[in-house]
XYZ file of C-alpha atoms in Angstrom:
560
model
C 0.000 0.000 0.000
C 1.469 3.337 -1.038
C 1.567 6.213 1.470
C -1.573 8.331 1.371
C -2.415 11.723 2.802
C -5.613 11.156 4.744
C -8.463 13.662 4.906
C -9.656 14.740 8.332
C -11.396 11.958 10.229
C -9.641 9.119 8.381
C -6.455 8.972 10.452
C -7.380 5.602 11.924
C -9.816 4.196 9.350
C -8.686 1.526 6.886
C -10.070 -1.290 4.744
C -8.749 -4.830 4.312
C -10.047 -6.615 1.214
C -9.940 -10.231 2.227
C -10.299 -13.428 0.196
C -12.420 -15.969 2.100
C -11.626 -18.819 -0.277
C -14.116 -21.150 -1.977
C -16.094 -22.240 1.111
C -14.049 -24.344 3.523
C -13.237 -22.140 6.569
C -10.033 -24.147 6.999
C -8.678 -22.565 3.807
C -8.512 -19.073 5.309
C -4.932 -17.861 5.470
C -3.207 -16.985 8.744
C -3.157 -13.336 7.651
C -6.901 -13.471 7.012
C -7.594 -14.833 10.503
C -5.403 -12.100 11.997
C -7.229 -9.370 10.065
C -10.621 -10.725 11.124
C -9.546 -10.804 14.775
C -8.649 -7.100 14.608
C -11.630 -5.859 12.603
C -14.106 -3.315 13.973
C -16.491 -3.824 11.041
C -16.968 -6.971 8.923
C -18.708 -6.586 5.563
C -19.603 -9.539 3.338
C -22.303 -11.464 1.490
C -24.285 -13.986 3.610
C -22.457 -17.078 2.336
C -19.091 -15.445 3.047
C -20.156 -14.385 6.546
C -20.791 -18.049 7.331
C -17.119 -18.765 6.553
C -15.426 -15.853 8.340
C -17.751 -14.892 11.209
C -16.281 -17.325 13.759
C -12.880 -15.617 13.519
C -14.275 -12.140 14.216
C -13.626 -10.671 17.633
C -16.263 -9.967 20.234
C -18.084 -6.688 19.546
C -17.399 -6.526 15.805
C -20.177 -4.951 13.723
C -21.280 -7.311 10.948
C -22.887 -5.947 7.773
C -24.623 -8.095 5.161
C -24.171 -6.443 1.744
C -27.293 -8.112 0.328
C -29.605 -6.687 3.000
C -31.943 -3.844 2.194
C -31.629 -0.346 3.695
C -33.958 -1.214 6.578
C -32.199 -4.434 7.595
C -30.412 -4.182 10.973
C -26.680 -4.386 11.308
C -25.357 -7.119 13.544
C -22.835 -6.984 16.335
C -21.119 -10.191 17.419
C -20.983 -10.612 21.198
C -19.629 -13.893 22.616
C -20.200 -15.579 19.271
C -23.836 -14.447 18.992
C -25.299 -11.642 16.888
C -27.223 -8.700 18.283
C -28.987 -5.790 16.600
C -26.938 -2.602 16.369
C -28.358 -0.280 13.721
C -29.195 -0.083 10.005
C -27.001 0.332 6.927
C -27.605 3.482 4.905
C -27.445 1.849 1.471
C -27.409 -1.498 -0.327
C -24.323 -0.368 -2.299
C -21.361 -2.272 -0.837
C -18.856 0.406 -1.810
C -20.944 3.009 0.005
C -21.142 0.796 3.129
C -17.372 0.224 3.041
C -16.626 3.946 2.667
C -19.030 4.994 5.422
C -17.501 2.467 7.837
C -13.952 3.599 7.014
C -14.862 7.283 7.375
C -15.895 6.575 10.959
C -12.250 5.774 11.693
C -12.764 2.026 12.105
C -10.819 -0.979 10.838
C -12.985 -2.494 8.126
C -12.670 -5.986 6.657
C -14.434 -6.489 3.343
C -14.525 -10.258 2.762
C -15.329 -11.798 -0.630
C -15.552 -15.328 -1.992
C -12.332 -16.706 -3.431
C -9.704 -14.040 -4.091
C -10.283 -10.241 -4.101
C -8.238 -9.884 -7.284
C -10.816 -11.933 -9.182
C -13.845 -10.166 -7.711
C -15.148 -7.305 -9.874
C -17.050 -5.701 -6.978
C -13.928 -5.692 -4.815
C -11.975 -4.023 -7.631
C -14.550 -1.225 -7.847
C -14.508 -0.783 -4.072
C -10.697 -0.559 -4.076
C -10.895 2.185 -6.686
C -13.410 4.038 -4.522
C -11.041 3.796 -1.540
C -8.128 5.027 -3.620
C -10.171 7.981 -4.931
C -11.234 8.965 -1.407
C -7.768 8.537 0.094
C -8.847 5.641 2.315
C -5.866 3.371 3.049
C -6.459 -0.264 2.140
C -4.665 -3.569 1.853
C -5.408 -6.856 0.106
C -5.237 -10.312 1.704
C -5.316 -12.890 -1.108
C -7.507 -15.960 -0.844
C -7.712 -19.294 -2.644
C -9.695 -18.838 -5.844
C -12.592 -21.235 -6.382
C -11.258 -22.114 -9.840
C -8.125 -23.516 -8.168
C -9.378 -24.741 -4.790
C -12.492 -26.592 -5.969
C -10.715 -28.857 -8.495
C -8.134 -29.697 -5.824
C -10.917 -30.834 -3.460
C -12.606 -32.723 -6.303
C -9.423 -34.711 -6.961
C -8.811 -33.128 -10.378
C -5.239 -31.818 -10.829
C -5.151 -29.115 -13.469
C -1.790 -30.076 -14.941
C -0.044 -33.362 -15.631
C 3.590 -34.303 -16.234
C 3.401 -32.833 -19.741
C 2.596 -29.419 -18.262
C -0.399 -28.589 -20.447
C -1.668 -25.005 -20.549
C -4.489 -24.086 -18.163
C -7.087 -21.495 -19.148
C -9.741 -20.013 -16.868
C -13.105 -18.952 -18.271
C -16.075 -17.220 -16.628
C -18.990 -18.523 -18.675
C -21.176 -15.544 -17.723
C -18.855 -13.001 -19.357
C -16.914 -15.081 -21.933
C -16.924 -13.676 -25.457
C -17.254 -15.725 -28.626
C -13.603 -14.995 -29.319
C -12.546 -16.451 -25.957
C -14.596 -19.616 -26.524
C -12.927 -19.969 -29.925
C -9.456 -19.621 -28.397
C -9.926 -22.197 -25.642
C -11.838 -24.509 -27.998
C -8.973 -24.507 -30.485
C -6.358 -25.402 -27.826
C -5.770 -28.805 -26.263
C -5.008 -27.514 -22.765
C -7.108 -27.727 -19.619
C -10.038 -25.327 -19.338
C -11.513 -24.389 -15.962
C -14.991 -22.967 -16.432
C -16.822 -21.006 -13.746
C -20.502 -21.476 -14.537
C -23.863 -22.349 -12.994
C -25.548 -25.711 -12.735
C -28.179 -24.901 -15.337
C -25.775 -23.329 -17.848
C -22.836 -25.731 -17.707
C -24.387 -27.744 -20.551
C -24.439 -24.624 -22.719
C -20.777 -23.958 -21.861
C -19.922 -27.506 -22.941
C -21.736 -26.924 -26.238
C -19.752 -23.711 -26.796
C -16.500 -25.652 -26.435
C -17.654 -28.378 -28.841
C -18.761 -25.766 -31.339
C -15.325 -24.117 -31.013
C -13.510 -27.343 -31.881
C -13.222 -29.517 -28.770
C -14.146 -33.190 -29.275
C -17.441 -34.262 -27.703
C -15.652 -37.130 -25.905
C -13.297 -34.750 -24.061
C -13.382 -35.607 -20.298
C -15.224 -33.184 -18.050
C -15.908 -32.898 -14.324
C -18.503 -30.625 -12.733
C -18.379 -29.784 -9.020
C -21.043 -28.029 -6.981
C -20.571 -26.602 -3.425
C -16.852 -27.246 -3.748
C -14.642 -27.569 -0.624
C -17.690 -27.949 1.654
C -19.288 -31.104 3.031
C -22.119 -30.516 0.523
C -19.665 -30.954 -2.360
C -20.710 -33.216 -5.194
C -18.844 -33.989 -8.405
C -19.982 -35.582 -11.650
C -17.644 -37.018 -14.301
C -18.767 -37.028 -17.920
C -17.701 -35.687 -21.324
C -18.531 -32.476 -23.151
C -21.117 -34.384 -25.146
C -22.767 -36.193 -22.241
C -22.698 -33.746 -19.323
C -26.233 -32.431 -19.908
C -27.651 -35.971 -19.900
C -25.520 -36.928 -16.888
C -26.911 -34.086 -14.806
C -30.444 -34.927 -15.932
C -30.013 -38.599 -14.967
C -28.620 -37.519 -11.588
C -31.909 -35.621 -11.135
C -30.162 -32.335 -10.354
C -31.612 -30.648 -13.430
C -34.045 -29.088 -13.882
C -33.843 -27.696 -10.366
C -34.777 -24.515 -8.464
C -31.101 -24.410 -7.485
C -29.916 -24.474 -11.093
C -28.371 -21.049 -10.658
C -25.881 -22.291 -8.067
C -22.239 -21.774 -9.111
C -20.194 -24.747 -10.279
C -16.631 -25.330 -11.419
C -16.162 -27.451 -14.539
C -12.761 -28.816 -15.562
C -12.318 -29.828 -19.196
C -9.382 -31.539 -20.864
C -7.417 -34.725 -21.495
C -4.616 -33.469 -19.242
C -6.779 -32.623 -16.206
C -6.686 -36.163 -14.818
C -10.488 -36.237 -14.890
C -10.287 -39.877 -15.951
C -8.327 -40.690 -12.776
C -10.699 -38.897 -10.408
C -11.834 -42.176 -8.857
C -8.305 -42.680 -7.522
C -7.666 -39.019 -6.703
C -10.966 -38.085 -5.037
C -9.607 -37.681 -1.509
C -12.264 -35.338 -0.107
C -15.578 -36.834 -1.197
C -14.294 -40.343 -0.369
C -13.766 -39.592 3.327
C -15.525 -42.277 5.395
C -18.198 -39.984 6.850
C -18.319 -37.401 4.071
C -21.357 -35.176 4.502
C -22.742 -37.196 7.429
C -24.642 -35.095 9.949
C -23.603 -36.587 13.299
C -25.381 -35.797 16.557
C -22.999 -35.447 19.502
C -24.985 -35.347 22.771
C -22.416 -33.326 24.702
C -21.722 -29.650 25.377
C -19.477 -27.738 22.975
C -16.720 -27.692 25.620
C -16.908 -31.453 26.146
C -17.268 -32.233 22.449
C -14.529 -29.963 21.055
C -11.861 -32.581 20.314
C -14.466 -35.197 19.355
C -16.102 -32.821 16.876
C -12.705 -31.989 15.377
C -12.065 -35.702 14.903
C -15.447 -36.178 13.220
C -14.716 -33.259 10.870
C -11.450 -34.930 9.871
C -13.581 -37.864 8.638
C -15.753 -35.481 6.589
C -18.686 -35.361 9.008
C -20.720 -32.358 10.133
C -20.966 -32.613 13.953
C -23.974 -31.113 15.732
C -23.562 -30.771 19.503
C -26.646 -31.116 21.690
C -26.059 -31.022 25.477
C -28.157 -33.591 27.328
C -27.069 -32.679 30.846
C -26.458 -29.434 32.672
C -24.075 -29.050 35.600
C -25.167 -27.243 38.753
C -23.524 -26.639 42.167
C -24.322 -29.056 45.018
C -27.438 -28.229 47.028
C -25.366 -27.996 50.226
C -21.893 -26.517 49.607
C -20.545 -27.053 53.147
C -19.107 -30.515 52.436
C -17.174 -29.212 49.419
C -15.952 -26.198 51.373
C -14.589 -28.408 54.200
C -12.833 -30.665 51.694
C -11.111 -27.781 49.902
C -9.943 -26.372 53.234
C -8.655 -29.860 54.048
C -6.490 -29.754 50.934
C -4.743 -26.663 52.274
C -4.339 -27.972 55.815
C -2.809 -31.311 54.764
C -5.773 -33.604 55.380
C -5.268 -35.624 52.174
C -2.577 -37.771 50.569
C -4.451 -38.037 47.247
C -7.134 -36.245 45.245
C -8.796 -38.147 42.390
C -10.561 -36.437 39.471
C -12.857 -38.593 37.359
C -14.226 -35.884 35.045
C -13.582 -32.441 33.606
C -16.563 -31.164 35.589
C -14.891 -32.259 38.840
C -11.778 -30.282 37.914
C -13.934 -27.277 37.081
C -15.827 -27.508 40.391
C -12.633 -27.611 42.471
C -11.030 -24.841 40.431
C -14.051 -22.576 40.925
C -13.963 -23.209 44.669
C -10.225 -22.420 44.693
C -10.851 -19.127 42.907
C -13.592 -18.320 45.401
C -11.029 -18.644 48.228
C -8.222 -16.897 46.326
C -6.253 -20.124 45.892
C -4.402 -21.443 42.836
C -2.596 -24.610 41.741
C 0.073 -24.126 44.416
C -2.454 -25.442 46.948
C -1.848 -28.923 45.465
C 1.775 -28.903 46.673
C 2.553 -32.164 48.466
C -0.675 -33.856 47.313
C -0.721 -36.668 44.759
C -3.209 -36.116 41.936
C -4.987 -38.828 39.917
C -7.072 -38.314 36.773
C -9.311 -40.532 34.672
C -9.339 -39.727 30.962
C -7.332 -37.607 28.558
C -9.675 -34.626 28.755
C -9.621 -34.628 32.570
C -5.816 -34.687 32.530
C -5.773 -31.796 30.032
C -8.110 -29.778 32.249
C -5.727 -30.272 35.184
C -2.706 -29.260 33.113
C -4.588 -26.114 32.041
C -5.094 -25.439 35.758
C -1.343 -25.802 36.305
C -1.413 -29.314 37.804
C 0.321 -32.327 36.273
C -1.401 -35.604 37.299
C 0.745 -38.130 39.150
C -1.464 -41.042 38.130
C -3.465 -41.697 34.971
C -4.781 -45.214 34.216
C -2.384 -47.113 31.978
C -5.248 -49.161 30.541
C -8.978 -48.558 30.537
C -9.852 -44.923 31.219
C -12.429 -45.594 33.929
C -12.761 -45.984 37.682
C -11.895 -49.668 37.288
C -8.810 -48.792 35.251
C -7.709 -46.280 37.877
C -8.076 -48.868 40.653
C -5.865 -51.318 38.772
C -2.972 -48.841 38.975
C -3.752 -47.309 42.385
C -1.197 -48.283 45.050
C -2.452 -49.874 48.294
C -2.117 -47.808 51.447
C 1.273 -48.332 53.097
C 1.658 -46.753 56.561
C 5.440 -46.713 56.111
C 5.457 -44.650 52.924
C 2.113 -42.841 53.170
C 1.983 -40.364 56.069
C -1.731 -39.731 55.450
C -4.346 -42.376 54.614
C -7.103 -40.189 53.185
C -8.285 -39.546 49.588
C -10.428 -36.605 48.446
C -12.848 -37.702 45.715
C -14.837 -34.760 44.215
C -17.506 -36.136 41.901
C -21.062 -35.928 40.561
C -24.083 -36.629 42.685
C -25.011 -39.617 40.486
C -21.565 -41.259 40.334
C -21.260 -44.984 41.022
C -19.626 -46.435 44.143
C -17.021 -48.493 42.255
C -14.082 -46.199 42.961
C -14.983 -45.577 46.602
C -15.345 -49.288 47.348
C -12.106 -50.119 45.530
C -10.074 -47.487 47.406
C -11.415 -48.660 50.771
C -10.440 -52.211 49.840
C -6.900 -50.953 49.161
C -6.779 -49.566 52.681
C -7.582 -45.908 52.057
C -10.076 -43.665 53.814
C -12.208 -41.755 51.301
C -13.954 -38.391 51.559
C -16.586 -38.946 48.872
C -17.766 -35.381 48.182
C -20.524 -34.171 45.862
C -18.741 -31.439 43.897
C -21.521 -30.860 41.380
C -24.951 -32.079 40.370
C -25.947 -33.261 36.926
C -29.466 -32.428 35.773
C -31.242 -33.015 32.496
C -30.605 -30.205 30.009
C -33.331 -28.135 28.396
C -34.781 -29.519 25.135
C -32.941 -28.486 21.951
C -34.653 -26.229 19.350
C -37.735 -27.619 17.611
C -35.918 -28.098 14.296
C -33.282 -30.237 16.016
C -35.931 -32.361 17.718
C -37.694 -32.830 14.386
C -34.418 -33.835 12.709
C -33.708 -36.397 15.446
C -37.132 -38.030 15.208
C -37.506 -37.590 11.447
C -34.215 -39.105 10.288
C -32.390 -35.847 9.596
C -29.236 -37.105 11.315
C -27.040 -39.788 9.802
C -25.611 -40.978 13.117
C -25.686 -40.303 16.844
C -22.844 -40.978 19.271
C -23.876 -42.120 22.738
C -21.045 -41.746 25.258
C -22.900 -43.028 28.327
C -26.198 -44.553 29.410
C -27.288 -41.168 30.757
C -26.840 -39.562 27.317
C -29.225 -42.161 25.893
C -31.856 -41.596 28.572
C -31.530 -37.825 28.533
C -31.538 -37.415 24.746
C -34.664 -39.550 24.399
C -36.186 -37.614 27.294
C -35.560 -34.119 25.939
C -35.723 -34.698 22.181
C -37.338 -38.063 21.425
C -36.037 -41.322 19.997
C -33.735 -41.162 16.944
C -35.301 -42.368 13.679
C -34.695 -45.966 12.632
C -32.465 -44.920 9.693
C -30.018 -43.153 12.030
C -26.836 -45.111 12.768
C -26.535 -45.649 16.526
C -22.977 -45.746 17.918
C -22.314 -46.567 21.583
C -19.182 -46.248 23.691
C -19.554 -49.620 25.414
C -21.787 -52.586 26.336
C -23.607 -50.816 29.198
C -24.498 -47.864 26.964
C -25.525 -50.230 24.167
C -27.798 -52.122 26.554
C -29.497 -48.874 27.595
C -29.970 -47.912 23.932
C -31.567 -51.273 23.172
C -33.845 -50.910 26.206
C -35.082 -47.676 24.616
C -35.890 -49.481 21.372
C -32.750 -48.464 19.456
C -30.739 -50.858 17.297
C -27.024 -50.455 17.945
C -24.932 -50.428 14.754
C -21.507 -49.491 16.109
C -19.741 -50.086 19.406
C -16.304 -48.772 20.362
C -13.628 -51.460 20.908
C -12.731 -49.716 24.169
C -14.494 -47.031 26.273
C -13.041 -43.926 24.618
C -14.902 -41.190 22.758
C -12.133 -41.066 20.179
C -12.254 -44.832 19.654
C -16.009 -44.447 19.260
C -15.585 -41.858 16.497
C -12.936 -44.065 14.902
C -15.325 -47.040 14.956
C -18.063 -44.946 13.316
C -15.591 -43.900 10.593
C -14.703 -47.555 9.966
C -18.416 -48.363 9.725
C -18.869 -45.553 7.188
C -15.844 -46.711 5.202
C -17.182 -50.277 4.940
C -20.614 -48.962 3.987
C -19.089 -46.826 1.261
C -16.950 -49.673 -0.074
C -20.007 -51.949 -0.245
C -21.943 -49.352 -2.264
C -19.041 -48.868 -4.695
C -18.573 -52.613 -5.092
C -22.284 -53.043 -5.809
C -22.075 -50.343 -8.472
C -24.654 -48.174 -6.741
C -24.503 -44.570 -5.569
C -22.809 -43.730 -2.274
C -25.538 -42.318 -0.054
C -25.782 -41.209 3.551
C -28.050 -43.062 6.005
C -30.445 -40.096 6.108
C -30.893 -40.410 2.332
C -32.475 -43.851 2.644
C -36.134 -44.224 1.813
C -38.394 -43.285 4.737
C -39.319 -46.379 6.677
C -36.519 -48.476 5.169
C -35.397 -51.203 7.538
C -31.795 -51.234 8.636
C -29.704 -54.351 8.603
C -28.115 -55.361 11.863
C -24.430 -54.454 11.932
C -21.761 -56.937 12.927
C -19.585 -54.156 14.318
C-alpha cells in the first residue's frame, strides 16, 4: 500500500479486502484470521459471513451487503449476533466507505480471491479515490481450490496449458481460443448453464468425448462432483436428477481436458471419499466437552452437531465441598482423584472463590481418569501423578492405584470430588486398598433443556445420519428431551452398558467402540462408514448417507 495523505477523520480508518476462499473455513490464510480478529467492522455477502464470522472478535459490527436499507446491522458478542443499527445503502462500496470514514478498521470479505472479484476491484478504486488506506489479503480462488478438493489436478507431467473462463462473461472470441487449444479449461458457470458452456466448447472445436468434471458446493461437506464428457454432461446431470432444479443457478466449477486427470478422479478423489463425508452426526455433549471429538469427526468429513443432554449445577449444600477444599490446604489428604472435567472445574471454581491457585496442590498426589480430565488439570497448572495405563475408567484407575502403606504414606485419606449420580465403584475399591475416602458431591448433573424444535424434528424424522452415545445417561436424557432417533439413524455406543441402555429404549445399535473412549467411538463410526461406502461402490450403486435412505426403510443389523 502506497503512502496516502488522509483527509480529516480518516487517520485511523482503513479497509482490508480479504479473500475468504471457496467455502471451507479451513482454507482461510493466517493473515486473514489475523485481520478478522482485529476488525471493527466486517462486511460480506451472507455465504461469506458463514465462513469468516467465527474468527471475528467480540463486539465486531457485521454488515450483510445483500440486506436492504432497513435491515439491521449485527454486532457479534460472545459468538452471537445482536442488533446494532441499520445500513444506509445497499451499495457495498458506500457501506465500506461509510464504515472507514468513521475511523474504524474495516474488513471487506469476498468469496475466493479479491483480485478476481469485480465488486472488490470497484470498491478498491473508490477507496483510492477517497484517500482511504487499504490492503489486500489474497484468498484461494474457487477455480483452483475446488478442483483440488474434487481430486482433479489441473496439470499433468506434460505441463499442459491451463485457461480459466467465466462462462457468464466469456466472449465468442474467448470460446474460440480455448476450444482450439488442447489444454485444460476451468470454467466457472452455474448448474443450469454448464451444458451450454460444454456446447460452446464443442462448437469451437473440442471433441465431444473430451473428459469433463462438474463440481457443486466445492470444498464444503455438501460438495458433489460428476464425471462425464462435453457431449454427455447435460444428460448426466439430468439422470442424476439435479436438473431441472430450483437451485440451477448455483455456481459450479467445470474442468475440461485430457490433461486434467479427470479420468483418474476415482483414484484421486480424496475429499468426497472420506468415510463420513457429509454425514450429519449428533454429539450429545456440550461444545466444551465435544470440542476434540467434533474436530475428529470433521477430519472424517462429518458435520458434527452438539446437543447437550445434561447441565451441571452446584451441590445443594456446599458445606461438604468447602470443608474438603480447606482440608487440601491444611494437609488432610494424601491423594485427590478427578474422574471428570466437571470435577476439575468444580474444584477450580472453589479455589478461585477462596483466592487459591494450583500451588495449593503442593505435596498432594493427583490422579485423573481420561485424557480430557488430565488436560483440564494441566490447564489449571497441575500435572497428574497417576493416569490409568489401561482402561480410562474408575476400574482402570483402581488397577494402577497403590495400596495404602503406613510406612510410605503419612496420610491415609483420599479426596474424591464427583457428581451426585456417580457410582460407588471407585470408593469401594479405594477402601479395599486400605484408604479412607472423603466422597464429596462437587456438582450435580441435571437433564438439560430440550434443543430447538428443528433439532428435535431432525432427530425423530431421520435428519441425522448418526448419533454418538457416550454413556447410558446420554441415551436416557436425549430420548427424554428430544425423542427417539429415527430408525435410519446409525446408533454408535461407547460400550456394552451404553448399548444395553440404547436397546432398552428401542434403538438398534450399529456401532460399538472397541474400548471405552470417545475417540475410539468416532474411529469405529468412521470404519463403519468406510465399509458402507466400499459396499456401495462394489455393488455399483450410488454412495448415499443413512439419512438419504427411503423413509421407513429397515436397517440391517451391523456386525460391528
